[in-house]
CSV table of C-alpha atoms and ligand atoms in Angstrom, one decimal:
chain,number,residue,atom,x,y,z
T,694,UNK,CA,25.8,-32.1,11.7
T,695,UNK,CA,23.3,-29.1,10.5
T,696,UNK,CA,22.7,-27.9,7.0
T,697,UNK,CA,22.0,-23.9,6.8
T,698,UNK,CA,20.2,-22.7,3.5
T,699,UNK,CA,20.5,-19.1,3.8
T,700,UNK,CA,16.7,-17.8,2.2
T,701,UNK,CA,17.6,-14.4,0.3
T,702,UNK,CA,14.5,-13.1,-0.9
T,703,UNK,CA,14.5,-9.0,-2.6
T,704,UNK,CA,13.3,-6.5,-0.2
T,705,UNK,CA,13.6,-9.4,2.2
T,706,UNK,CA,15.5,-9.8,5.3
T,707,UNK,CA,17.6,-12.7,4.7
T,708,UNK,CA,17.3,-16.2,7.2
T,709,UNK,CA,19.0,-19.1,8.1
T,710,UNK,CA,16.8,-22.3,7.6
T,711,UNK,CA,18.9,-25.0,9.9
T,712,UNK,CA,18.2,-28.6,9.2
T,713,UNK,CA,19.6,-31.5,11.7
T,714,UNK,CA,19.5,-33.4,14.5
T,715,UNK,CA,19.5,-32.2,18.4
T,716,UNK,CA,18.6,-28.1,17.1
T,717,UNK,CA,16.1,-27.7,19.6
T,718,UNK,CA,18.2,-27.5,23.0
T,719,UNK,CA,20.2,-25.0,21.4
T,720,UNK,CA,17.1,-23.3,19.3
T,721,UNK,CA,17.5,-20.0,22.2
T,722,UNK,CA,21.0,-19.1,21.8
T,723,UNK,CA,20.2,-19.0,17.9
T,724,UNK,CA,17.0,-17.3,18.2
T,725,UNK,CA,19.2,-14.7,20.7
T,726,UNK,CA,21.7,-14.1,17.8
T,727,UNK,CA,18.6,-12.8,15.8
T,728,UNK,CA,16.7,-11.1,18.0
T,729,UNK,CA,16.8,-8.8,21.2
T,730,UNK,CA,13.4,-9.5,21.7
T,731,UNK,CA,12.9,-9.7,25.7
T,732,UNK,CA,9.6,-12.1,25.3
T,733,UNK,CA,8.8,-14.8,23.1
T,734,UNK,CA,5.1,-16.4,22.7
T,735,UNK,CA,5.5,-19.7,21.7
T,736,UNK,CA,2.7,-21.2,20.1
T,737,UNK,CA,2.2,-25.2,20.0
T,738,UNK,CA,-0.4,-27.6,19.4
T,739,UNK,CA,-1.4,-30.2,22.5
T,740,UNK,CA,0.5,-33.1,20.4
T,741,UNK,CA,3.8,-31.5,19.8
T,742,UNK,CA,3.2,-29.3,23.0
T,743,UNK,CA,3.6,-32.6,25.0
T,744,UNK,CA,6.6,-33.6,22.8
T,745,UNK,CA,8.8,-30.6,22.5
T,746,UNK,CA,7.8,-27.2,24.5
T,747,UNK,CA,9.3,-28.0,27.5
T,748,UNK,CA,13.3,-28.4,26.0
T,749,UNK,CA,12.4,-25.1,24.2
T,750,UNK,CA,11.1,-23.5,26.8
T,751,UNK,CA,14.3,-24.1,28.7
T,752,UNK,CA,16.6,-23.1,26.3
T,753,UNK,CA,14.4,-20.0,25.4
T,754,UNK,CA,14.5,-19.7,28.8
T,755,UNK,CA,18.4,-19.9,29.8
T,756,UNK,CA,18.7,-17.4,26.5
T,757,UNK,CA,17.4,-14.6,28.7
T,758,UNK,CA,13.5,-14.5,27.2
T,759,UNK,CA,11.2,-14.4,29.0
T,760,UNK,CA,8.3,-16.9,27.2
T,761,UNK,CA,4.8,-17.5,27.2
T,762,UNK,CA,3.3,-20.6,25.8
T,763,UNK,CA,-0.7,-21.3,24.7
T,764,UNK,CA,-1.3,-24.9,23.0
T,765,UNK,CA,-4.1,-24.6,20.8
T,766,UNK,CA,-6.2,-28.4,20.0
T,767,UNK,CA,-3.9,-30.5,17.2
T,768,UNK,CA,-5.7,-30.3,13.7
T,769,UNK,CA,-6.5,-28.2,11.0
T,770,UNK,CA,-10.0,-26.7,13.2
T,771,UNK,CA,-7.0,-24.8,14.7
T,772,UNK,CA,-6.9,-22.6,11.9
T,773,UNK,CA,-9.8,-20.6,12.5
T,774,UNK,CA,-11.0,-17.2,12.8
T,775,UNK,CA,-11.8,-17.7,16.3
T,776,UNK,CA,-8.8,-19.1,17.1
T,777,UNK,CA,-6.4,-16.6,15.9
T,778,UNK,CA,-9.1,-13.8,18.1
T,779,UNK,CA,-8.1,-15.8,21.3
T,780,UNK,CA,-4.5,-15.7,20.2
T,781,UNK,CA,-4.0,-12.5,19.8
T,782,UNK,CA,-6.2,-11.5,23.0
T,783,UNK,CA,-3.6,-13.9,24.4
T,784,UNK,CA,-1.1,-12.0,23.2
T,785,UNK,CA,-2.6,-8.7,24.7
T,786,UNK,CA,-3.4,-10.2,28.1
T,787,UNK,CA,0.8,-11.1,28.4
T,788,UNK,CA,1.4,-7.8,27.4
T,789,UNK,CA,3.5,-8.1,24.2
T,790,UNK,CA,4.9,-5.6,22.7
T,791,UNK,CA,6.2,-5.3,19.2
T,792,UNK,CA,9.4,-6.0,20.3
T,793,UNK,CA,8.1,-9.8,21.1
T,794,UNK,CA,9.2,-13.1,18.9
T,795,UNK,CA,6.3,-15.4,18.4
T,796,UNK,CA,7.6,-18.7,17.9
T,797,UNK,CA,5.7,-21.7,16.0
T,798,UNK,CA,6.8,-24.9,17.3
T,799,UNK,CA,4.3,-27.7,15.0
T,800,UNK,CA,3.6,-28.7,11.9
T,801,UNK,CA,2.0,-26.8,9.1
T,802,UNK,CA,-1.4,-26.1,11.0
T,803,UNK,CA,0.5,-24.1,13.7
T,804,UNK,CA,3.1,-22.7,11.6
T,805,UNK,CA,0.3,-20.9,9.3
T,806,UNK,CA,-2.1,-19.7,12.4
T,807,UNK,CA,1.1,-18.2,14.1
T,808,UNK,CA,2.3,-16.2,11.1
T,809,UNK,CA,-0.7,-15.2,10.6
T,810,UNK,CA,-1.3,-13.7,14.3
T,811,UNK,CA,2.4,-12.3,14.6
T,812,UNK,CA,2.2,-10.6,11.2
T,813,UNK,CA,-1.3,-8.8,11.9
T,814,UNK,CA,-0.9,-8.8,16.1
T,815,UNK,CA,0.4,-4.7,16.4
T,816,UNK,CA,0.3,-4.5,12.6
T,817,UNK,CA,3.4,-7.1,12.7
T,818,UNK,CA,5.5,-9.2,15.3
T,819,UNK,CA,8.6,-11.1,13.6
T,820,UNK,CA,8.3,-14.6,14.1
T,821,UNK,CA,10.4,-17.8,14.0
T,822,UNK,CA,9.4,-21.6,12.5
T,823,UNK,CA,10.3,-24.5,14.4
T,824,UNK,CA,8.9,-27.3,12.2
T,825,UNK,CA,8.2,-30.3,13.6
T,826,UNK,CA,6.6,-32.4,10.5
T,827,UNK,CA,8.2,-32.8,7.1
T,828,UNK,CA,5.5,-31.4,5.2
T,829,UNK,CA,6.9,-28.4,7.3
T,830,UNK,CA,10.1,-29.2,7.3
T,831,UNK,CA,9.7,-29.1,3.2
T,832,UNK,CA,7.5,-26.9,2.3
T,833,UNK,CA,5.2,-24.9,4.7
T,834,UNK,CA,8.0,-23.3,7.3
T,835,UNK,CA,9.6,-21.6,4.5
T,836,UNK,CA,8.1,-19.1,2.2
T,837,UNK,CA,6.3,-16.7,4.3
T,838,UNK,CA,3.1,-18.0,3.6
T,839,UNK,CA,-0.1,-17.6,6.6
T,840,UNK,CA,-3.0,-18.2,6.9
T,841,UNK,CA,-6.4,-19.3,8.2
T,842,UNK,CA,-9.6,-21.2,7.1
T,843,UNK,CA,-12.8,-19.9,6.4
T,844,UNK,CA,-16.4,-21.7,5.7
T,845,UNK,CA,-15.9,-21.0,2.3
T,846,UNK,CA,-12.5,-22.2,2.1
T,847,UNK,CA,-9.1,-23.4,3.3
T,848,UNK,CA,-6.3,-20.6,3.4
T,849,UNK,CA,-8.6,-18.1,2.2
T,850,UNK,CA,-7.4,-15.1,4.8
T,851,UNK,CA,-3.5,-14.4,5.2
T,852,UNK,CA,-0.3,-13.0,4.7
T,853,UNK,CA,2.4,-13.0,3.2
T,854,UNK,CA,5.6,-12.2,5.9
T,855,UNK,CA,9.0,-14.6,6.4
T,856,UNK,CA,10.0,-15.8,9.3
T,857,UNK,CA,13.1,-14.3,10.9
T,858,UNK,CA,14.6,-17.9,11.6
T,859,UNK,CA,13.7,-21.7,10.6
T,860,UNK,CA,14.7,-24.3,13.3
T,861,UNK,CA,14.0,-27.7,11.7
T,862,UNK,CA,15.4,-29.8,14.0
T,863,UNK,CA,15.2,-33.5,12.4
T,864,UNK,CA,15.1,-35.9,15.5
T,865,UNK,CA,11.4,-34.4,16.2
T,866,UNK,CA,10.7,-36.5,13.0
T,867,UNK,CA,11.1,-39.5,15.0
T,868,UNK,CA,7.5,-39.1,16.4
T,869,UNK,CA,5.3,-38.4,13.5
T,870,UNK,CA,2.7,-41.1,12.6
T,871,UNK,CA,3.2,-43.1,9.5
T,872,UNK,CA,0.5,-41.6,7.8
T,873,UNK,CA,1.8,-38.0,8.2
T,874,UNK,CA,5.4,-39.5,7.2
T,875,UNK,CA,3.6,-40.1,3.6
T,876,UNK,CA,2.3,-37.2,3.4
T,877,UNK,CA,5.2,-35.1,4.1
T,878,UNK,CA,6.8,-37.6,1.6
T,879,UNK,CA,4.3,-36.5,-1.1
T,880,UNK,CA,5.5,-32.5,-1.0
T,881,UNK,CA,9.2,-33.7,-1.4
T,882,UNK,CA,8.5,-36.3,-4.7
T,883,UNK,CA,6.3,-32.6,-6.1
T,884,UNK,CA,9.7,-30.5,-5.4
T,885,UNK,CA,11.9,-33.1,-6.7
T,886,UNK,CA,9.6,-33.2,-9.7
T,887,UNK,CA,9.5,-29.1,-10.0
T,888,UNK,CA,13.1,-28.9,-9.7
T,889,UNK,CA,14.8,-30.9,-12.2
T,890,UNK,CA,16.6,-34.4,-13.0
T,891,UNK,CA,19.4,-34.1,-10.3
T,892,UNK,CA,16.8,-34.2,-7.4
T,893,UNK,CA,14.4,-36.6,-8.8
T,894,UNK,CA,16.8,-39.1,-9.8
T,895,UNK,CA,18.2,-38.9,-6.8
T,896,UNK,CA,15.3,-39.1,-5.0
T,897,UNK,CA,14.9,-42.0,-7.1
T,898,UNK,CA,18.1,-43.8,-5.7
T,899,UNK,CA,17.0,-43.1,-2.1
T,900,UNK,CA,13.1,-43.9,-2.1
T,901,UNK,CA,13.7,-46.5,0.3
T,902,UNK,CA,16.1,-45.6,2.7
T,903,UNK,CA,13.5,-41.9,2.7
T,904,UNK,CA,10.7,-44.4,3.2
T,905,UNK,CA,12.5,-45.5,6.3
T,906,UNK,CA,13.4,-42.2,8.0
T,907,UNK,CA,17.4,-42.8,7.0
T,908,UNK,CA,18.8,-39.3,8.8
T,909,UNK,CA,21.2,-38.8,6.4
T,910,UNK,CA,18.9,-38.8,3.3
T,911,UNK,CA,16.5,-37.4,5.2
T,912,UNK,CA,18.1,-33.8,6.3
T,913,UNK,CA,19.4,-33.9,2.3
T,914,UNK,CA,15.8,-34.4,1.0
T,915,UNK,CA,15.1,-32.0,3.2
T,916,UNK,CA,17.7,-29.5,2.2
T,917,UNK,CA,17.3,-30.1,-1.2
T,918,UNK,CA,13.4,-29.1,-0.8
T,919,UNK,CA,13.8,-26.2,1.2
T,920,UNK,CA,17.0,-24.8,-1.6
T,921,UNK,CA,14.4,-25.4,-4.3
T,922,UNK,CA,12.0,-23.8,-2.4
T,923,UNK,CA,14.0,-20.8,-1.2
T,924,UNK,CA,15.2,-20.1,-5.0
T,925,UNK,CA,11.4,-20.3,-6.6
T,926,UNK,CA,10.2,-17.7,-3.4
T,927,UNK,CA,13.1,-15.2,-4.4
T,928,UNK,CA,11.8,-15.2,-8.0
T,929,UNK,CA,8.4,-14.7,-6.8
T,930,UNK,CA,7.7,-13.9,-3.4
T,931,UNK,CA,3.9,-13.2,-3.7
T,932,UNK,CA,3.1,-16.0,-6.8
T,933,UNK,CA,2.3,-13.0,-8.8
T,934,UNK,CA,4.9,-13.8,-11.7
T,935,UNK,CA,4.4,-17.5,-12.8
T,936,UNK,CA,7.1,-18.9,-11.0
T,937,UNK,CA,6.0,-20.3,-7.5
T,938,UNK,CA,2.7,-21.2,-9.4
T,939,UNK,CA,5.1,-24.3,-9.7
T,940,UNK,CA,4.8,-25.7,-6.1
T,941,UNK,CA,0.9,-26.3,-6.6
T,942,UNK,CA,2.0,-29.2,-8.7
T,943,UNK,CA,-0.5,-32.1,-7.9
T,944,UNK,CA,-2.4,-29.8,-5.6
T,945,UNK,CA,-5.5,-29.1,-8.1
T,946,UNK,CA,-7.3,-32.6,-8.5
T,947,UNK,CA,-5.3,-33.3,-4.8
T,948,UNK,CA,-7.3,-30.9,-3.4
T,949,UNK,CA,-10.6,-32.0,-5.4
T,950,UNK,CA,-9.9,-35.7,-3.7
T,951,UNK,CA,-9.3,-34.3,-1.0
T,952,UNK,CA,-12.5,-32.4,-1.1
T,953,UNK,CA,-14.7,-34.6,-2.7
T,954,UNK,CA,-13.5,-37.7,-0.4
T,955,UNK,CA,-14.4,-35.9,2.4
T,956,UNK,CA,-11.6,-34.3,4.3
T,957,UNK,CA,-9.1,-36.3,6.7
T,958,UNK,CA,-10.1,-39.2,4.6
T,959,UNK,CA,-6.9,-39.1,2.7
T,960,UNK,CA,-3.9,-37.1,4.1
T,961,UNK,CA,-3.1,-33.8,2.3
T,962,UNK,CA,0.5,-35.2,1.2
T,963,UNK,CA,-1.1,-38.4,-0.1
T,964,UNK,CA,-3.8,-36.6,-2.7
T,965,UNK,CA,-1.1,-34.2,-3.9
T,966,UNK,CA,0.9,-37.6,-5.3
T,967,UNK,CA,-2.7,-38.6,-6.7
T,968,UNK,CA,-2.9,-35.5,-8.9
T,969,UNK,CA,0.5,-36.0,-9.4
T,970,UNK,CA,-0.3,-39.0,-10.9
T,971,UNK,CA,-2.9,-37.6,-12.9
T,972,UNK,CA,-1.5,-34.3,-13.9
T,973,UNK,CA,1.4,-36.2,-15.7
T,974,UNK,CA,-1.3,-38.0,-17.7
T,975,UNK,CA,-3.1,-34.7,-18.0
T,976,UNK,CA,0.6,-33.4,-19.2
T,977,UNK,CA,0.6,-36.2,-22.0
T,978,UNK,CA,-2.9,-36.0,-22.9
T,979,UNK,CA,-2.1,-32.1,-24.1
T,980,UNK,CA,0.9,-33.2,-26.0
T,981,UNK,CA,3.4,-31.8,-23.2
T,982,UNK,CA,4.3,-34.8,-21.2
T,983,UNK,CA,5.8,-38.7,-21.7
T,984,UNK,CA,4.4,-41.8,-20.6
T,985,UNK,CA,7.6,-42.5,-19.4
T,986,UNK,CA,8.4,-39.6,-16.9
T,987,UNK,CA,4.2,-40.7,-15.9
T,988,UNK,CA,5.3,-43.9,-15.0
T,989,UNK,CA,9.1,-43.0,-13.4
T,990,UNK,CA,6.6,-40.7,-11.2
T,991,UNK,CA,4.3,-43.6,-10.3
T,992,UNK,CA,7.7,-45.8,-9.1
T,993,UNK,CA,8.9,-42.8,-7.0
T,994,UNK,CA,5.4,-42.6,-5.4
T,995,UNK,CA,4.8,-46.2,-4.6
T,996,UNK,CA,8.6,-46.6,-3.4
T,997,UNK,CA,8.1,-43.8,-1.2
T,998,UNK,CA,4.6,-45.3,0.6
T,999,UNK,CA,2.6,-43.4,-1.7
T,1000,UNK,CA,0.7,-46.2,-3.4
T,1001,UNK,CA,-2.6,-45.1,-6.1
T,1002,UNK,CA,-5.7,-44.0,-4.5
T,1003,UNK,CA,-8.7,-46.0,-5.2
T,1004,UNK,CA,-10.5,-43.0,-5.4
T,1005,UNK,CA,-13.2,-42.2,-8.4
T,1006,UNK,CA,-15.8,-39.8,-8.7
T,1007,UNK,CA,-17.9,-38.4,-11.6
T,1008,UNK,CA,-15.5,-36.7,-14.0
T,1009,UNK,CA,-17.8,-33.8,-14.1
T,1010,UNK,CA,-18.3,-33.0,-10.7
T,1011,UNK,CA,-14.4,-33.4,-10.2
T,1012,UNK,CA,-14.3,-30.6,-13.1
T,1013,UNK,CA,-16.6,-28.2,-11.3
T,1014,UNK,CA,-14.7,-29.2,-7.6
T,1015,UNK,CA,-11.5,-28.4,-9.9
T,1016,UNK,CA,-13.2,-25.1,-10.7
T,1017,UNK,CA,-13.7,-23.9,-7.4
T,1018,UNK,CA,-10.0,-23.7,-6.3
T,1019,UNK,CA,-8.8,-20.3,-5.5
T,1020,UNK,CA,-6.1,-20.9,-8.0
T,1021,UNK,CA,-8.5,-20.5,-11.1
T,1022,UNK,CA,-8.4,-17.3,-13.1
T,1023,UNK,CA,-11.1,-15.5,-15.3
T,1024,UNK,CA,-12.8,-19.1,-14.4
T,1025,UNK,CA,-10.2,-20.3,-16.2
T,1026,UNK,CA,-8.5,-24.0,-14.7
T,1027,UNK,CA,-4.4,-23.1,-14.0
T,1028,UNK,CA,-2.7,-26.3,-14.3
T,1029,UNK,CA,1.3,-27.5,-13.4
T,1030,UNK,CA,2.0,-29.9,-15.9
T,1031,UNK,CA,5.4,-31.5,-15.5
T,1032,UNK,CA,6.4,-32.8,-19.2
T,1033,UNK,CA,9.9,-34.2,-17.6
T,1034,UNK,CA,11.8,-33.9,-14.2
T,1035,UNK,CA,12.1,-29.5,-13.7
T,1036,UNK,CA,10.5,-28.8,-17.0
T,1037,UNK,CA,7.0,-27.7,-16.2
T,1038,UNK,CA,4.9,-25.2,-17.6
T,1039,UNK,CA,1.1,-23.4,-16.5
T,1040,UNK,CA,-1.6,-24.5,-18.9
T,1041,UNK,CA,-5.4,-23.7,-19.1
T,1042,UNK,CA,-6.4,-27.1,-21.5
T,1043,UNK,CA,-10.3,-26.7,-22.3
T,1044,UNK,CA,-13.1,-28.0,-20.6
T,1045,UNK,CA,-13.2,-31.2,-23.1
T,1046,UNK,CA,-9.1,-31.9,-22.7
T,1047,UNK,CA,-10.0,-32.1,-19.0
T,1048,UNK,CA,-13.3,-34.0,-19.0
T,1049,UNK,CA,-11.7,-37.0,-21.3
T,1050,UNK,CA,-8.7,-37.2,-19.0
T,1051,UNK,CA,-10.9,-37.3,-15.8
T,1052,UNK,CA,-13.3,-39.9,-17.9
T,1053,UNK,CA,-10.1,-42.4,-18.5
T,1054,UNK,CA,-8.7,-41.6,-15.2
T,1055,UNK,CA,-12.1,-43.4,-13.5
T,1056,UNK,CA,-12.2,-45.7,-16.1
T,1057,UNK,CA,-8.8,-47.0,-15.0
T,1058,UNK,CA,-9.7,-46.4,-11.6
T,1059,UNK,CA,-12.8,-48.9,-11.9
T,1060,UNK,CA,-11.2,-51.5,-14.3
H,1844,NAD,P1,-0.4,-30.5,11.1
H,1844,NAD,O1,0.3,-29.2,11.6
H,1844,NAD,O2,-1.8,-30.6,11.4
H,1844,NAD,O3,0.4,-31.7,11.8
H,1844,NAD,C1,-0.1,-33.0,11.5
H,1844,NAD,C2,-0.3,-33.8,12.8
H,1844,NAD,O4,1.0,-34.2,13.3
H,1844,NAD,C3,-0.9,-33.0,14.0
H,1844,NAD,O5,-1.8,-33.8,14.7
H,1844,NAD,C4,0.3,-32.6,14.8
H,1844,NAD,O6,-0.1,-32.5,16.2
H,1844,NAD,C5,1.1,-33.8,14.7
H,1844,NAD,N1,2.6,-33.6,14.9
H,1844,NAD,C6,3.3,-32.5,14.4
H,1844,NAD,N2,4.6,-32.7,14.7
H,1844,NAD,C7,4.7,-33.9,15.3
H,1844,NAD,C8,5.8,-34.7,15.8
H,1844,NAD,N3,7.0,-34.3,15.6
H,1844,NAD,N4,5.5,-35.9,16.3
H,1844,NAD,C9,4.2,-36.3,16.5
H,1844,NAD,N5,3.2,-35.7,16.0
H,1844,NAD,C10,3.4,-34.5,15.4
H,1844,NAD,O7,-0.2,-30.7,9.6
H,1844,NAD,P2,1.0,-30.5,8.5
H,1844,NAD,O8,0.8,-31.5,7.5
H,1844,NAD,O9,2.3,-30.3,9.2
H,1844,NAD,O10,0.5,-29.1,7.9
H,1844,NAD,C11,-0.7,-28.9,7.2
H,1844,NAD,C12,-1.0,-27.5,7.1
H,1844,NAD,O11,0.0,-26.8,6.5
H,1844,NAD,C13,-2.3,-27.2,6.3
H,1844,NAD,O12,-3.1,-26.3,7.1
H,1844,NAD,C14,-1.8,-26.5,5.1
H,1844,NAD,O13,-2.7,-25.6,4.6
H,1844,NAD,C15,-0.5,-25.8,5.5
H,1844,NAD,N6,0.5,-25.6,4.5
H,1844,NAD,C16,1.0,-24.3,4.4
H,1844,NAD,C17,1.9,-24.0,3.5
H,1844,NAD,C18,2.6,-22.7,3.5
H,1844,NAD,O14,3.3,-22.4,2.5
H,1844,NAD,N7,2.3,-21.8,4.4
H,1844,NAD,C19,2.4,-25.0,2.6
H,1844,NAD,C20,1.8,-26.3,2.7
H,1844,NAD,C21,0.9,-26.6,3.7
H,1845,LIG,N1,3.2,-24.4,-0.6
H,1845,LIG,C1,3.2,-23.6,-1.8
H,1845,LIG,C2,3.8,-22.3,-1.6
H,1845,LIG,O1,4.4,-22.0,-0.6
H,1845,LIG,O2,3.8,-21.5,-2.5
C-alpha cells in the first residue's frame, strides 16, 4: 500500500509525493495523469541505470511517451558544469521541446543535476523525481532544490523549481549499500529532530527495525520526513524567511568533516549525525540545549548505525572551514541548535563560544 503527501506550496503547483513498494511499473500511467508531454528524457546514473531504467522505460513506454534515456557516471563528479552542457546538448540533439518531462530516476546526485537542466533547458522543462536512495527519498526529491558543483564549492549554481511528481518507490531501497543506508538514516534522525517529540520518539521506538530496512517503518519514516519537509518548504520556499534554515541541522560542522576529512571519507548522511552530535552540545554550551536531549540524540544515532566519528582536527581551522559555508552571513556563523525534539532556533554564538566547544569536542575526541 502507497502513502501520498500532497506538497502544497503558495504560488506552487501542488504534487503528489507517493511512497511504497512496486511504484515503478506503474510510475507512466501516473506520470500520464500529470502530464501530456509526448517525450520524456530520463536521466539515470550507470548504478541505478542498470537497476531500474529498463521497468521505467517500459511503463513510460506502454504510457504513450516516447523516452530517451543518457546515464551519466554514478557520483557526485556528475554534478558538474560540464556535465549538465552535454545534458542539455543531449537534450537539443533529441529534439525536445518544452512540452518534454525530464525524469530523474537516482539518488540525490541525479535528482539535483536533472532539475537543474530541466529548469534552465528552454528557460524551463517540468520534471519528475523518482528517488531511488533514502537520503532522496527524505529529503533531496522534495523541495525543489537543484543544483551543481563548482571548484569553489558544492551546490553553488541552481535553482529553485518543484518537481511536477515524486515517485519514491521503496523496494529500489533493497539495493543500496549499507553505507548509503546510514547515511540516508542520518537526514531522517535531523528531521525527526526538527520536527518535534512525536517523530523523534517514535523514531526512538523503531531505530532498530529502521536499522534493518522494516518496510513498514520504513515508508512511515519516510512519510513522516517528506510531511515535515513539505510543511517547512510551504513556509519558506526559497529559505529566505528563517524557516527551512531548519533542515541544515547538523550540516555546518558535517560539512566541515566532511571537508576537512577529505571527501567520500565519511558519507554525507554520517557527518550530518556528527554535527548533530556536536551542535546539541554547542546548543547546551549557549544556555539553549539539555544534556539530556544531547544524549537521547546520541542513542537514536548509534541505534540507527550511526556510531561517533573518530574524527578531530584543530578547533581553529574547523572554525575557519565552518566560516566558509555558503550559509554564513555578514561573516557571521548561522547555526541550528536543537534545545529539545522540534524546538530549534538560528543562533550566531561568538567566535570564543565556538572555539571552547570545538576545543572540548577534540578533547573528548582524543581522551
Ligand atoms: P547519490 O545520488 O550519489 O547516490 C549514492 C550512490 O548510491 C550512488 O553511487 C548511486 O549510484 C547509488 N544508488 C542510488 N540508488 C541506488 C539503489 N537503489 N541501489 C543501489 N545503488 C543506488 O547520493 P545521494 O546521497 O542520494 O544524494 C547526494 C546528493 O544529494 C548530493 O549531491 C547533495 O548535495 C544532494 N542533496 C540535495 C538536496 C536538495 O534539497 N536538492 C538535499 C540533500 C542532498
Ligand atoms: N536539504 C535542505 C533543503 O532542502 O532545504
Amino acid at each position: 500500500m502507497a502513502i501520498k503527501v500532497i506538497v502544497n506550496i503558495p504560488n506552487e503547483a501542488p504534487y503528489d509525493v507517493r511512497i511504497g513498494a512496486g511504484q515503478l511499473e506503474g510510475v507512466g500511467a501516473k506520470l500520464r495523469a500529470v502530464s501530456a508531454a509526448p517525450d520524456a528524457f530520463v536521466l539515470t546514473d550507470s548504478t541505478v541505470g542498470s537497476l531500474y531504467l529498463e521497468p521505467v522505460r517500459a511503463s513510460l513506454k506502454a504510457a504513450g511517451f516516447r523516452t530517451v534515456a543518457v546515464t551519466v557516471p554514478a557520483g557526485e563528479e556528475s554534478k558538474s558544469v560540464a556535465c549538465a552542457a552535454e545534458l542539455w546538448q543531449a537534450m537539443a540533439d533529441a529534439k525536445l521541446g518544452r512540452d518534454a518531462l525530464v525524469v530523474a530516476l537516482g539518488g540525490g546526485v541525479v535528482g539535483d543535476i536533472a532539475g537543474f537542466v530541466a529548469s534552465t533547458y528552454m528557460r524551463g522543462v517540468p520534471f519528475v523525481q523518482v528517488p531511488t536512495t533514502l537520503l532522496a527519498m527524505v529529503d533531496s526529491s522534495v523541495g525543489g532544490k537543484t543544483g551543481i558543483n563548482l571548484d569553489a564549492g558544492k551546490n553553488l549554481v541552481g535553482t529553485f523549481c518543484q518537481p511536477l511528481y515524486v515517485c519514491a518507490s521503496t523496494d529500489t531501497l533493497a539495493t543500496l549499500d549499507e553505507r548509503e543506508w546510514a547515511c540516508g538514516c542520518g537526514e531522517v534522525a535531523k528531521s525527526a529532530a526538527v520536527e518535534g517529540d512525536d517523530f523523534f520518539f517514535w523514531l526512538m521506538e523503531h531505530a532498530e527495525r529502521m536499522a534493518a530496512r522494516d518496510p513498514e517503518v520504513v515508508t512511515e519514516a519516510i512519510a513522516r520526513c517528506v510531511t515535515l519537509k513539505a510543511d517547512v518548504v510551504a513556509r519558506d520556499e526559497h529559505e529566505s524567511a528563517g524557516v527551512r534554515e531548519c533542515l541544515n541541522y547538523g550540516h555546518t560542522y558535517g560539512h566541515a568533516v566532511e571537508k576537512l576529512a577529505g571527501y567520500g571519507v565519511y558519507s554525507h548522511g554520517h557527518a550530518v549525525a556528527e554535527g548533530m552530535r556536536f551542535a546539541a552540545r554547542l546548543a547546551a554550551a549557549c544556555g539553549r540545549g539539555s544534556e539530556e536531549f544531547a544524549q537521547a540524540q546520541d542513542e537514536l544515532l548509534d541505534a540507527l548505525g550511526l556510531p561517533a566519528l573518530d574524527f578531530a582536527a584543530d578547533p581553529t581551522e574547523v572554525l575557519a572551514c565552518m566560516k566558509g559555508d555558503k550559509k554564513v552571513r555578514g561573516g557571521k556563523l548561522r547555526y541550528v541548535l536543537v534545545h529539545d525534539a522540534g524546538d530549534w532556533s538560528v543562533e550566531s554564538p561568538d567566535d570564543d563560544t565556538v572555539l571552547g566547544q570545538l576545543e572540548a569536542w577534540m578533547a573528548s575526541k582524543r581522551a
